[in-house]
mmCIF file of C-alpha atoms in Angstrom:
data_model
loop_
_atom_site.group_PDB
_atom_site.id
_atom_site.type_symbol
_atom_site.label_atom_id
_atom_site.label_comp_id
_atom_site.label_asym_id
_atom_site.label_seq_id
_atom_site.Cartn_x
_atom_site.Cartn_y
_atom_site.Cartn_z
ATOM 1 C CA MET L 23 52.849 87.077 94.047
ATOM 2 C CA THR L 24 54.891 88.777 96.665
ATOM 3 C CA ASP L 25 54.149 87.710 100.153
ATOM 4 C CA PRO L 26 52.544 90.711 101.966
ATOM 5 C CA LYS L 27 54.012 89.659 105.388
ATOM 6 C CA PRO L 28 56.754 92.133 106.449
ATOM 7 C CA LEU L 29 60.293 90.934 106.358
ATOM 8 C CA LYS L 30 62.305 91.106 109.646
ATOM 9 C CA ILE L 31 65.975 90.861 109.635
ATOM 10 C CA ARG L 32 67.877 90.098 112.912
ATOM 11 C CA ALA L 33 71.061 88.670 114.117
ATOM 12 C CA ALA L 34 70.745 84.645 114.334
ATOM 13 C CA ARG L 35 70.472 82.755 117.540
ATOM 14 C CA ALA L 36 71.825 79.327 118.145
ATOM 15 C CA GLY L 37 68.396 77.867 118.041
ATOM 16 C CA ASP L 38 67.914 79.242 114.388
ATOM 17 C CA PHE L 39 70.308 76.742 112.944
ATOM 18 C CA ALA L 40 67.855 74.094 112.126
ATOM 19 C CA GLU L 41 66.173 76.410 109.657
ATOM 20 C CA ILE L 42 69.530 78.012 108.545
ATOM 21 C CA TRP L 43 70.681 74.480 107.697
ATOM 22 C CA ALA L 44 67.903 73.732 105.530
ATOM 23 C CA ILE L 45 68.438 76.776 103.407
ATOM 24 C CA PHE L 46 72.480 76.305 103.439
ATOM 25 C CA HIS L 47 71.655 72.750 102.328
ATOM 26 C CA ALA L 48 69.432 73.387 99.542
ATOM 27 C CA VAL L 49 71.545 76.207 98.173
ATOM 28 C CA VAL L 50 74.794 74.286 98.323
ATOM 29 C CA ALA L 51 73.354 71.055 97.049
ATOM 30 C CA ALA L 52 72.460 72.667 93.925
ATOM 31 C CA GLY L 53 76.099 73.342 93.183
ATOM 32 C CA ASP L 54 75.500 76.623 91.009
ATOM 33 C CA THR L 55 76.368 79.402 93.206
ATOM 34 C CA TYR L 56 78.679 78.667 96.289
ATOM 35 C CA ALA L 57 82.107 76.552 96.292
ATOM 36 C CA TYR L 58 81.036 74.725 99.420
ATOM 37 C CA ALA L 59 80.939 71.264 98.473
ATOM 38 C CA PRO L 60 77.432 69.986 97.853
ATOM 39 C CA GLU L 61 77.722 67.282 100.297
ATOM 40 C CA THR L 62 78.762 69.587 103.153
ATOM 41 C CA THR L 63 77.614 68.312 106.549
ATOM 42 C CA MET L 64 75.575 69.991 109.069
ATOM 43 C CA THR L 65 78.596 70.304 111.474
ATOM 44 C CA GLU L 66 80.600 71.860 108.788
ATOM 45 C CA ALA L 67 77.842 74.307 107.818
ATOM 46 C CA ARG L 68 77.400 75.268 111.497
ATOM 47 C CA ARG L 69 81.229 76.100 111.739
ATOM 48 C CA ILE L 70 81.293 78.120 108.364
ATOM 49 C CA TRP L 71 77.961 80.003 109.160
ATOM 50 C CA MET L 72 77.672 80.386 112.960
ATOM 51 C CA GLU L 73 80.920 80.421 114.712
ATOM 52 C CA PRO L 74 83.029 83.592 115.459
ATOM 53 C CA PRO L 75 84.416 85.694 113.824
ATOM 54 C CA THR L 76 81.487 85.052 111.474
ATOM 55 C CA ALA L 77 78.180 86.941 112.626
ATOM 56 C CA PRO L 78 75.028 85.202 111.220
ATOM 57 C CA TYR L 79 71.838 86.911 110.485
ATOM 58 C CA VAL L 80 68.359 85.611 109.529
ATOM 59 C CA ALA L 81 65.405 87.210 107.285
ATOM 60 C CA GLU L 82 62.109 86.036 108.907
ATOM 61 C CA ARG L 83 58.686 86.363 107.389
ATOM 62 C CA GLY L 84 55.441 85.402 109.374
ATOM 63 C CA GLY L 85 57.798 83.357 111.855
ATOM 64 C CA ARG L 86 59.563 81.466 109.265
ATOM 65 C CA ILE L 87 63.203 81.955 108.305
ATOM 66 C CA VAL L 88 63.417 82.691 104.419
ATOM 67 C CA GLY L 89 67.016 83.856 104.227
ATOM 68 C CA THR L 90 70.306 84.208 106.019
ATOM 69 C CA TYR L 91 73.600 86.140 105.585
ATOM 70 C CA ALA L 92 76.926 85.645 107.333
ATOM 71 C CA LEU L 93 79.193 88.709 107.737
ATOM 72 C CA ARG L 94 82.752 88.326 108.809
ATOM 73 C CA PRO L 95 86.197 89.889 108.315
ATOM 74 C CA ASN L 96 87.550 88.862 104.689
ATOM 75 C CA GLN L 97 91.107 88.752 106.246
ATOM 76 C CA PRO L 98 92.720 88.527 109.502
ATOM 77 C CA GLY L 99 94.755 91.160 111.291
ATOM 78 C CA LEU L 100 95.869 94.063 108.931
ATOM 79 C CA GLY L 101 93.128 93.242 106.480
ATOM 80 C CA ASP L 102 90.167 92.983 108.694
ATOM 81 C CA HIS L 103 88.618 96.131 108.129
ATOM 82 C CA VAL L 104 87.175 94.746 104.832
ATOM 83 C CA ALA L 105 84.050 92.862 105.431
ATOM 84 C CA ASN L 106 82.950 89.547 103.598
ATOM 85 C CA CYS L 107 79.382 88.780 103.373
ATOM 86 C CA GLY L 108 77.468 85.561 102.016
ATOM 87 C CA TYR L 109 73.776 85.426 101.458
ATOM 88 C CA MET L 110 71.395 82.450 100.982
ATOM 89 C CA THR L 111 67.677 82.673 100.219
ATOM 90 C CA HIS L 112 65.525 79.589 100.649
ATOM 91 C CA PRO L 113 64.345 78.236 97.338
ATOM 92 C CA ASP L 114 60.741 78.675 98.007
ATOM 93 C CA ALA L 115 61.207 82.463 98.885
ATOM 94 C CA ARG L 116 63.115 83.697 95.763
ATOM 95 C CA GLY L 117 62.115 86.451 93.493
ATOM 96 C CA GLN L 118 60.431 88.253 96.723
ATOM 97 C CA GLY L 119 63.355 90.681 97.432
ATOM 98 C CA VAL L 120 64.788 88.755 100.391
ATOM 99 C CA GLY L 121 68.446 88.890 98.866
ATOM 100 C CA ALA L 122 68.027 92.697 98.353
ATOM 101 C CA ALA L 123 66.755 93.397 101.859
ATOM 102 C CA MET L 124 69.642 91.057 103.336
ATOM 103 C CA CYS L 125 72.385 93.085 101.346
ATOM 104 C CA ALA L 126 70.886 96.483 102.510
ATOM 105 C CA HIS L 127 70.843 94.986 106.080
ATOM 106 C CA SER L 128 74.547 93.994 105.791
ATOM 107 C CA LEU L 129 75.930 96.966 104.380
ATOM 108 C CA GLN L 130 74.356 98.959 107.543
ATOM 109 C CA ALA L 131 75.442 96.124 109.919
ATOM 110 C CA ALA L 132 78.851 96.103 108.359
ATOM 111 C CA GLY L 133 79.144 99.934 108.685
ATOM 112 C CA GLU L 134 78.013 99.682 112.330
ATOM 113 C CA ARG L 135 80.743 97.085 113.254
ATOM 114 C CA GLY L 136 83.330 99.323 111.905
ATOM 115 C CA TYR L 137 84.090 97.959 108.438
ATOM 116 C CA THR L 138 85.072 100.418 105.946
ATOM 117 C CA ALA L 139 84.422 98.243 102.671
ATOM 118 C CA MET L 140 82.949 95.052 101.732
ATOM 119 C CA GLN L 141 84.311 92.402 99.485
ATOM 120 C CA PHE L 142 82.773 89.346 97.689
ATOM 121 C CA ASN L 143 85.569 86.798 96.837
ATOM 122 C CA PHE L 144 83.542 84.263 94.850
ATOM 123 C CA VAL L 145 80.618 85.732 92.889
ATOM 124 C CA VAL L 146 79.825 82.926 90.175
ATOM 125 C CA ALA L 147 79.739 84.759 86.853
ATOM 126 C CA SER L 148 77.039 82.781 85.578
ATOM 127 C CA ASN L 149 74.648 83.811 88.356
ATOM 128 C CA GLU L 150 73.787 87.004 86.606
ATOM 129 C CA GLY L 151 70.767 88.061 89.006
ATOM 130 C CA ALA L 152 73.257 88.124 91.929
ATOM 131 C CA VAL L 153 75.869 90.089 89.950
ATOM 132 C CA GLN L 154 73.105 92.568 88.898
ATOM 133 C CA LEU L 155 71.864 93.080 92.433
ATOM 134 C CA TRP L 156 75.275 93.697 93.780
ATOM 135 C CA GLN L 157 76.058 96.078 91.231
ATOM 136 C CA ARG L 158 72.590 97.876 91.973
ATOM 137 C CA PHE L 159 73.920 98.133 95.583
ATOM 138 C CA GLY L 160 77.103 100.010 94.451
ATOM 139 C CA PHE L 161 79.488 96.982 94.132
ATOM 140 C CA ALA L 162 81.983 97.115 91.336
ATOM 141 C CA ILE L 163 83.830 94.229 89.770
ATOM 142 C CA VAL L 164 87.492 94.437 90.608
ATOM 143 C CA GLY L 165 88.819 91.050 89.624
ATOM 144 C CA ARG L 166 87.747 87.998 87.509
ATOM 145 C CA ILE L 167 89.197 84.492 87.909
ATOM 146 C CA PRO L 168 89.092 82.160 84.914
ATOM 147 C CA ALA L 169 87.239 78.757 85.530
ATOM 148 C CA ALA L 170 87.543 79.067 89.394
ATOM 149 C CA PHE L 171 84.239 77.472 89.774
ATOM 150 C CA ARG L 172 83.083 73.910 88.845
ATOM 151 C CA HIS L 173 79.426 74.590 88.010
ATOM 152 C CA ARG L 174 77.310 71.573 88.421
ATOM 153 C CA ALA L 175 75.509 72.117 85.198
ATOM 154 C CA LEU L 176 77.617 74.356 83.190
ATOM 155 C CA GLY L 177 81.037 72.983 83.945
ATOM 156 C CA PRO L 178 84.055 75.554 84.500
ATOM 157 C CA VAL L 179 82.641 79.034 85.051
ATOM 158 C CA ASP L 180 84.602 82.401 85.818
ATOM 159 C CA VAL L 181 84.272 83.787 89.336
ATOM 160 C CA LEU L 182 84.167 87.542 89.946
ATOM 161 C CA ILE L 183 85.511 89.720 92.821
ATOM 162 C CA MET L 184 83.292 92.482 93.758
ATOM 163 C CA HIS L 185 83.947 95.343 96.120
ATOM 164 C CA ARG L 186 82.169 98.271 97.579
ATOM 165 C CA SER L 187 83.356 101.023 99.984
ATOM 166 C CA LEU L 188 81.266 101.675 103.211
ATOM 167 C CA THR L 189 82.695 105.030 103.742
ATOM 168 C CA MET E 19 127.083 87.345 98.091
ATOM 169 C CA THR E 20 124.958 84.235 97.381
ATOM 170 C CA ASP E 21 125.397 81.206 99.958
ATOM 171 C CA PRO E 22 127.148 78.502 97.785
ATOM 172 C CA LYS E 23 125.354 75.666 99.705
ATOM 173 C CA PRO E 24 122.625 74.056 97.684
ATOM 174 C CA LEU E 25 119.100 74.787 98.535
ATOM 175 C CA LYS E 26 116.857 71.541 99.114
ATOM 176 C CA ILE E 27 113.071 71.998 99.374
ATOM 177 C CA ARG E 28 110.889 69.435 100.806
ATOM 178 C CA ALA E 29 107.648 68.697 102.678
ATOM 179 C CA ALA E 30 107.643 69.870 106.286
ATOM 180 C CA ARG E 31 107.544 67.731 109.225
ATOM 181 C CA ALA E 32 106.022 68.314 112.566
ATOM 182 C CA GLY E 33 109.426 68.965 113.909
ATOM 183 C CA ASP E 34 110.327 71.649 111.739
ATOM 184 C CA PHE E 35 107.689 74.121 113.421
ATOM 185 C CA ALA E 36 110.048 75.672 115.767
ATOM 186 C CA GLU E 37 112.344 76.967 112.707
ATOM 187 C CA ILE E 38 109.080 77.705 110.667
ATOM 188 C CA TRP E 39 107.641 79.749 113.370
ATOM 189 C CA ALA E 40 110.544 81.834 113.991
ATOM 190 C CA ILE E 41 110.373 82.827 110.150
ATOM 191 C CA PHE E 42 106.512 83.093 110.254
ATOM 192 C CA HIS E 43 106.900 85.476 113.332
ATOM 193 C CA ALA E 44 109.676 87.577 111.745
ATOM 194 C CA VAL E 45 107.695 88.126 108.525
ATOM 195 C CA VAL E 46 104.378 88.907 110.058
ATOM 196 C CA ALA E 47 105.580 90.965 112.695
ATOM 197 C CA ALA E 48 107.013 93.445 110.234
ATOM 198 C CA GLY E 49 103.369 94.193 109.047
ATOM 199 C CA ASP E 50 104.188 95.049 105.449
ATOM 200 C CA THR E 51 103.311 91.822 103.315
ATOM 201 C CA TYR E 52 100.813 89.520 105.176
ATOM 202 C CA ALA E 53 97.579 90.259 106.710
ATOM 203 C CA TYR E 54 98.011 87.971 109.546
ATOM 204 C CA ALA E 55 98.053 90.197 112.826
ATOM 205 C CA PRO E 56 101.510 91.054 113.896
ATOM 206 C CA GLU E 57 100.599 89.483 117.030
ATOM 207 C CA THR E 58 99.472 86.219 115.748
ATOM 208 C CA THR E 59 100.522 83.446 118.227
ATOM 209 C CA MET E 60 102.472 80.492 117.729
ATOM 210 C CA THR E 61 99.273 78.257 118.444
ATOM 211 C CA GLU E 62 97.358 80.200 115.499
ATOM 212 C CA ALA E 63 100.555 80.136 113.296
ATOM 213 C CA ARG E 64 100.609 76.491 113.545
ATOM 214 C CA ARG E 65 96.874 76.211 112.610
ATOM 215 C CA ILE E 66 97.218 78.290 109.547
ATOM 216 C CA TRP E 67 100.589 76.913 108.297
ATOM 217 C CA MET E 68 100.607 73.273 109.283
ATOM 218 C CA GLU E 69 97.138 71.748 109.474
ATOM 219 C CA PRO E 70 95.235 70.069 106.728
ATOM 220 C CA PRO E 71 94.138 70.876 104.245
ATOM 221 C CA THR E 72 97.187 73.048 104.123
ATOM 222 C CA ALA E 73 100.371 71.389 103.013
ATOM 223 C CA PRO E 74 103.690 73.005 104.334
ATOM 224 C CA TYR E 75 107.250 72.689 102.698
ATOM 225 C CA VAL E 76 110.497 74.115 103.745
ATOM 226 C CA ALA E 77 113.471 75.134 102.061
ATOM 227 C CA GLU E 78 116.641 74.064 103.699
ATOM 228 C CA ARG E 79 120.356 75.485 103.151
ATOM 229 C CA GLY E 80 123.217 73.822 105.191
ATOM 230 C CA GLY E 81 120.634 71.886 107.536
ATOM 231 C CA ARG E 82 119.057 75.469 108.277
ATOM 232 C CA ILE E 83 115.399 76.291 107.381
ATOM 233 C CA VAL E 84 115.650 79.503 105.480
ATOM 234 C CA GLY E 85 112.191 79.593 104.030
ATOM 235 C CA THR E 86 108.915 77.859 104.000
ATOM 236 C CA TYR E 87 105.739 77.827 101.912
ATOM 237 C CA ALA E 88 102.280 76.655 102.498
ATOM 238 C CA LEU E 89 99.972 74.893 99.636
ATOM 239 C CA ARG E 90 96.262 74.761 100.026
ATOM 240 C CA PRO E 91 93.075 74.686 97.856
ATOM 241 C CA ASN E 92 91.898 78.323 97.537
ATOM 242 C CA GLN E 93 88.302 77.491 98.057
ATOM 243 C CA PRO E 94 86.517 74.324 99.383
ATOM 244 C CA GLY E 95 84.433 71.920 97.163
ATOM 245 C CA LEU E 96 83.581 73.119 93.803
ATOM 246 C CA GLY E 97 86.523 75.543 93.767
ATOM 247 C CA ASP E 98 89.232 73.329 95.238
ATOM 248 C CA HIS E 99 90.887 72.954 91.715
ATOM 249 C CA VAL E 100 92.636 76.246 92.290
ATOM 250 C CA ALA E 101 95.585 76.231 94.829
ATOM 251 C CA ASN E 102 96.655 79.024 97.004
ATOM 252 C CA CYS E 103 100.265 79.467 98.107
ATOM 253 C CA GLY E 104 101.977 81.575 100.672
ATOM 254 C CA TYR E 105 105.746 82.041 100.907
ATOM 255 C CA MET E 106 108.048 83.297 103.588
ATOM 256 C CA THR E 107 111.676 83.797 103.547
ATOM 257 C CA HIS E 108 113.832 84.232 106.519
ATOM 258 C CA PRO E 109 115.023 87.810 106.988
ATOM 259 C CA ASP E 110 118.604 86.841 106.946
ATOM 260 C CA ALA E 111 118.166 84.729 103.815
ATOM 261 C CA ARG E 112 116.620 87.376 101.623
ATOM 262 C CA GLY E 113 117.998 88.258 97.978
ATOM 263 C CA GLN E 114 119.489 84.806 97.661
ATOM 264 C CA GLY E 115 116.676 83.468 95.270
ATOM 265 C CA VAL E 116 114.920 81.389 98.087
ATOM 266 C CA GLY E 117 111.497 82.816 97.089
ATOM 267 C CA ALA E 118 112.028 82.038 93.420
ATOM 268 C CA ALA E 119 113.044 78.418 94.184
ATOM 269 C CA MET E 120 110.099 77.890 96.415
ATOM 270 C CA CYS E 121 107.577 79.335 93.858
ATOM 271 C CA ALA E 122 109.161 77.022 91.261
ATOM 272 C CA HIS E 123 108.983 74.087 93.490
ATOM 273 C CA SER E 124 105.272 74.972 94.740
ATOM 274 C CA LEU E 125 104.025 75.028 91.005
ATOM 275 C CA GLN E 126 105.395 71.479 90.490
ATOM 276 C CA ALA E 127 103.890 70.181 93.749
ATOM 277 C CA ALA E 128 100.512 71.966 93.127
ATOM 278 C CA GLY E 129 100.502 70.142 89.535
ATOM 279 C CA GLU E 130 101.449 67.009 91.022
ATOM 280 C CA ARG E 131 98.593 67.227 93.501
ATOM 281 C CA GLY E 132 96.111 67.741 90.575
ATOM 282 C CA TYR E 133 95.516 71.604 91.063
ATOM 283 C CA THR E 134 94.833 73.225 87.545
ATOM 284 C CA ALA E 135 95.651 76.768 88.632
ATOM 285 C CA MET E 136 97.250 78.944 91.141
ATOM 286 C CA GLN E 137 95.616 82.060 92.892
ATOM 287 C CA PHE E 138 97.192 84.495 95.207
ATOM 288 C CA ASN E 139 94.515 86.403 97.130
ATOM 289 C CA PHE E 140 96.387 89.158 98.856
ATOM 290 C CA VAL E 141 99.470 90.424 97.180
ATOM 291 C CA VAL E 142 100.157 93.688 98.825
ATOM 292 C CA ALA E 143 100.819 96.272 95.967
ATOM 293 C CA SER E 144 103.828 97.878 97.699
ATOM 294 C CA ASN E 145 105.675 94.659 97.783
ATOM 295 C CA GLU E 146 106.861 95.340 94.441
ATOM 296 C CA GLY E 147 109.592 92.625 94.214
ATOM 297 C CA ALA E 148 107.271 89.974 95.076
ATOM 298 C CA VAL E 149 104.798 91.311 92.361
ATOM 299 C CA GLN E 150 107.509 91.221 89.814
ATOM 300 C CA LEU E 151 108.819 87.792 90.859
ATOM 301 C CA TRP E 152 105.228 86.269 90.244
ATOM 302 C CA GLN E 153 104.995 87.883 87.064
ATOM 303 C CA ARG E 154 108.309 86.306 86.040
ATOM 304 C CA PHE E 155 106.853 82.907 86.980
ATOM 305 C CA GLY E 156 103.592 83.562 84.641
ATOM 306 C CA PHE E 157 101.078 84.942 87.140
ATOM 307 C CA ALA E 158 98.955 87.789 85.811
ATOM 308 C CA ILE E 159 97.184 90.539 87.965
ATOM 309 C CA VAL E 160 93.492 89.384 87.713
ATOM 310 C CA GLY E 161 92.019 92.076 90.241
ATOM 311 C CA ARG E 162 92.938 94.813 92.413
ATOM 312 C CA ILE E 163 91.239 95.702 95.942
ATOM 313 C CA PRO E 164 91.651 99.327 96.956
ATOM 314 C CA ALA E 165 93.089 100.013 100.505
ATOM 315 C CA ALA E 166 92.551 96.400 101.506
ATOM 316 C CA PHE E 167 95.697 96.320 103.703
ATOM 317 C CA ARG E 168 96.947 98.547 106.490
ATOM 318 C CA HIS E 169 100.596 98.603 106.040
ATOM 319 C CA ARG E 170 102.322 99.450 109.307
ATOM 320 C CA ALA E 171 104.535 101.981 107.518
ATOM 321 C CA LEU E 172 102.524 103.079 104.488
ATOM 322 C CA GLY E 173 99.031 102.927 105.792
ATOM 323 C CA PRO E 174 96.322 101.941 103.345
ATOM 324 C CA VAL E 175 97.734 100.083 100.227
ATOM 325 C CA ASP E 176 95.744 98.222 97.512
ATOM 326 C CA VAL E 177 96.030 94.460 97.308
ATOM 327 C CA LEU E 178 96.357 92.418 93.948
ATOM 328 C CA ILE E 179 94.998 89.062 93.066
ATOM 329 C CA MET E 180 97.347 87.155 90.882
ATOM 330 C CA HIS E 181 96.465 83.990 88.996
ATOM 331 C CA ARG E 182 98.212 81.412 86.881
ATOM 332 C CA SER E 183 96.885 78.361 84.948
ATOM 333 C CA LEU E 184 98.901 75.084 85.722
ATOM 334 C CA THR E 185 97.634 73.204 82.556
#
């Protein structure tokens, strides 16, 4: 059943980090979607997700943070017109459209910040739900790296690079 | 004319940084091959090129550093079996095989460090000499990002992702 309470997406504040960390840790510890080491510490997670040039956002429902995304330049300097974004949904809130809502929000936020494209560097090919979701949002697969991810359950898995223009 | 003095490639030491910085600055200021901002500072360059997990190397000829490369994991954690490497040759030493010698050395160094593949994330498509050199060393083009680099002279240019197994 989809939770009837509305989803609100907003820029994250420092005080949100405890809830963000709970999501980050749950997602990363599973070892099936992100390269970050399953044993990544809270301090490292804060640096990865909360420090400039990364701009963190949260998705709230009923006063509880159910998802988070981090928007940043994919490259410095002469490549910083292309955004990168990572999304994480709390395991308890999956299948409720949180990822899709965050993706839509991030495309708008990236455009407002002046980015002209968005690139995902590390979409684990076995994460088919994510690949299909990004394709629905207009992302194309522009690269494939063989066996670049050591999936905890599946072993070596290919990684996709996905890209979408924002103009 | 090729310089007859032999090229020696070795791990960089902290005291090499002044010469490395001269090369880094000259290469980056040109704005035609690397995303790093042309105005990147010495402090930023030291962090990018010299700090762990990056392992820096230098190519010396006649006691002078003519090239440098930086070897690092391309991803953290569950992606850290794939190496990334960046190479820079002093403008005065181009066309003398320094880049090729550094590439060969880096493939061996990466294998010795336990990496099973090497990936370049940002090969500027207009840098045809580099693309051909990496292909000669067995790298395949596995991705292409449209207009991901703002070339100082050419404007928006595609970027290639290149990959080579080390096993």
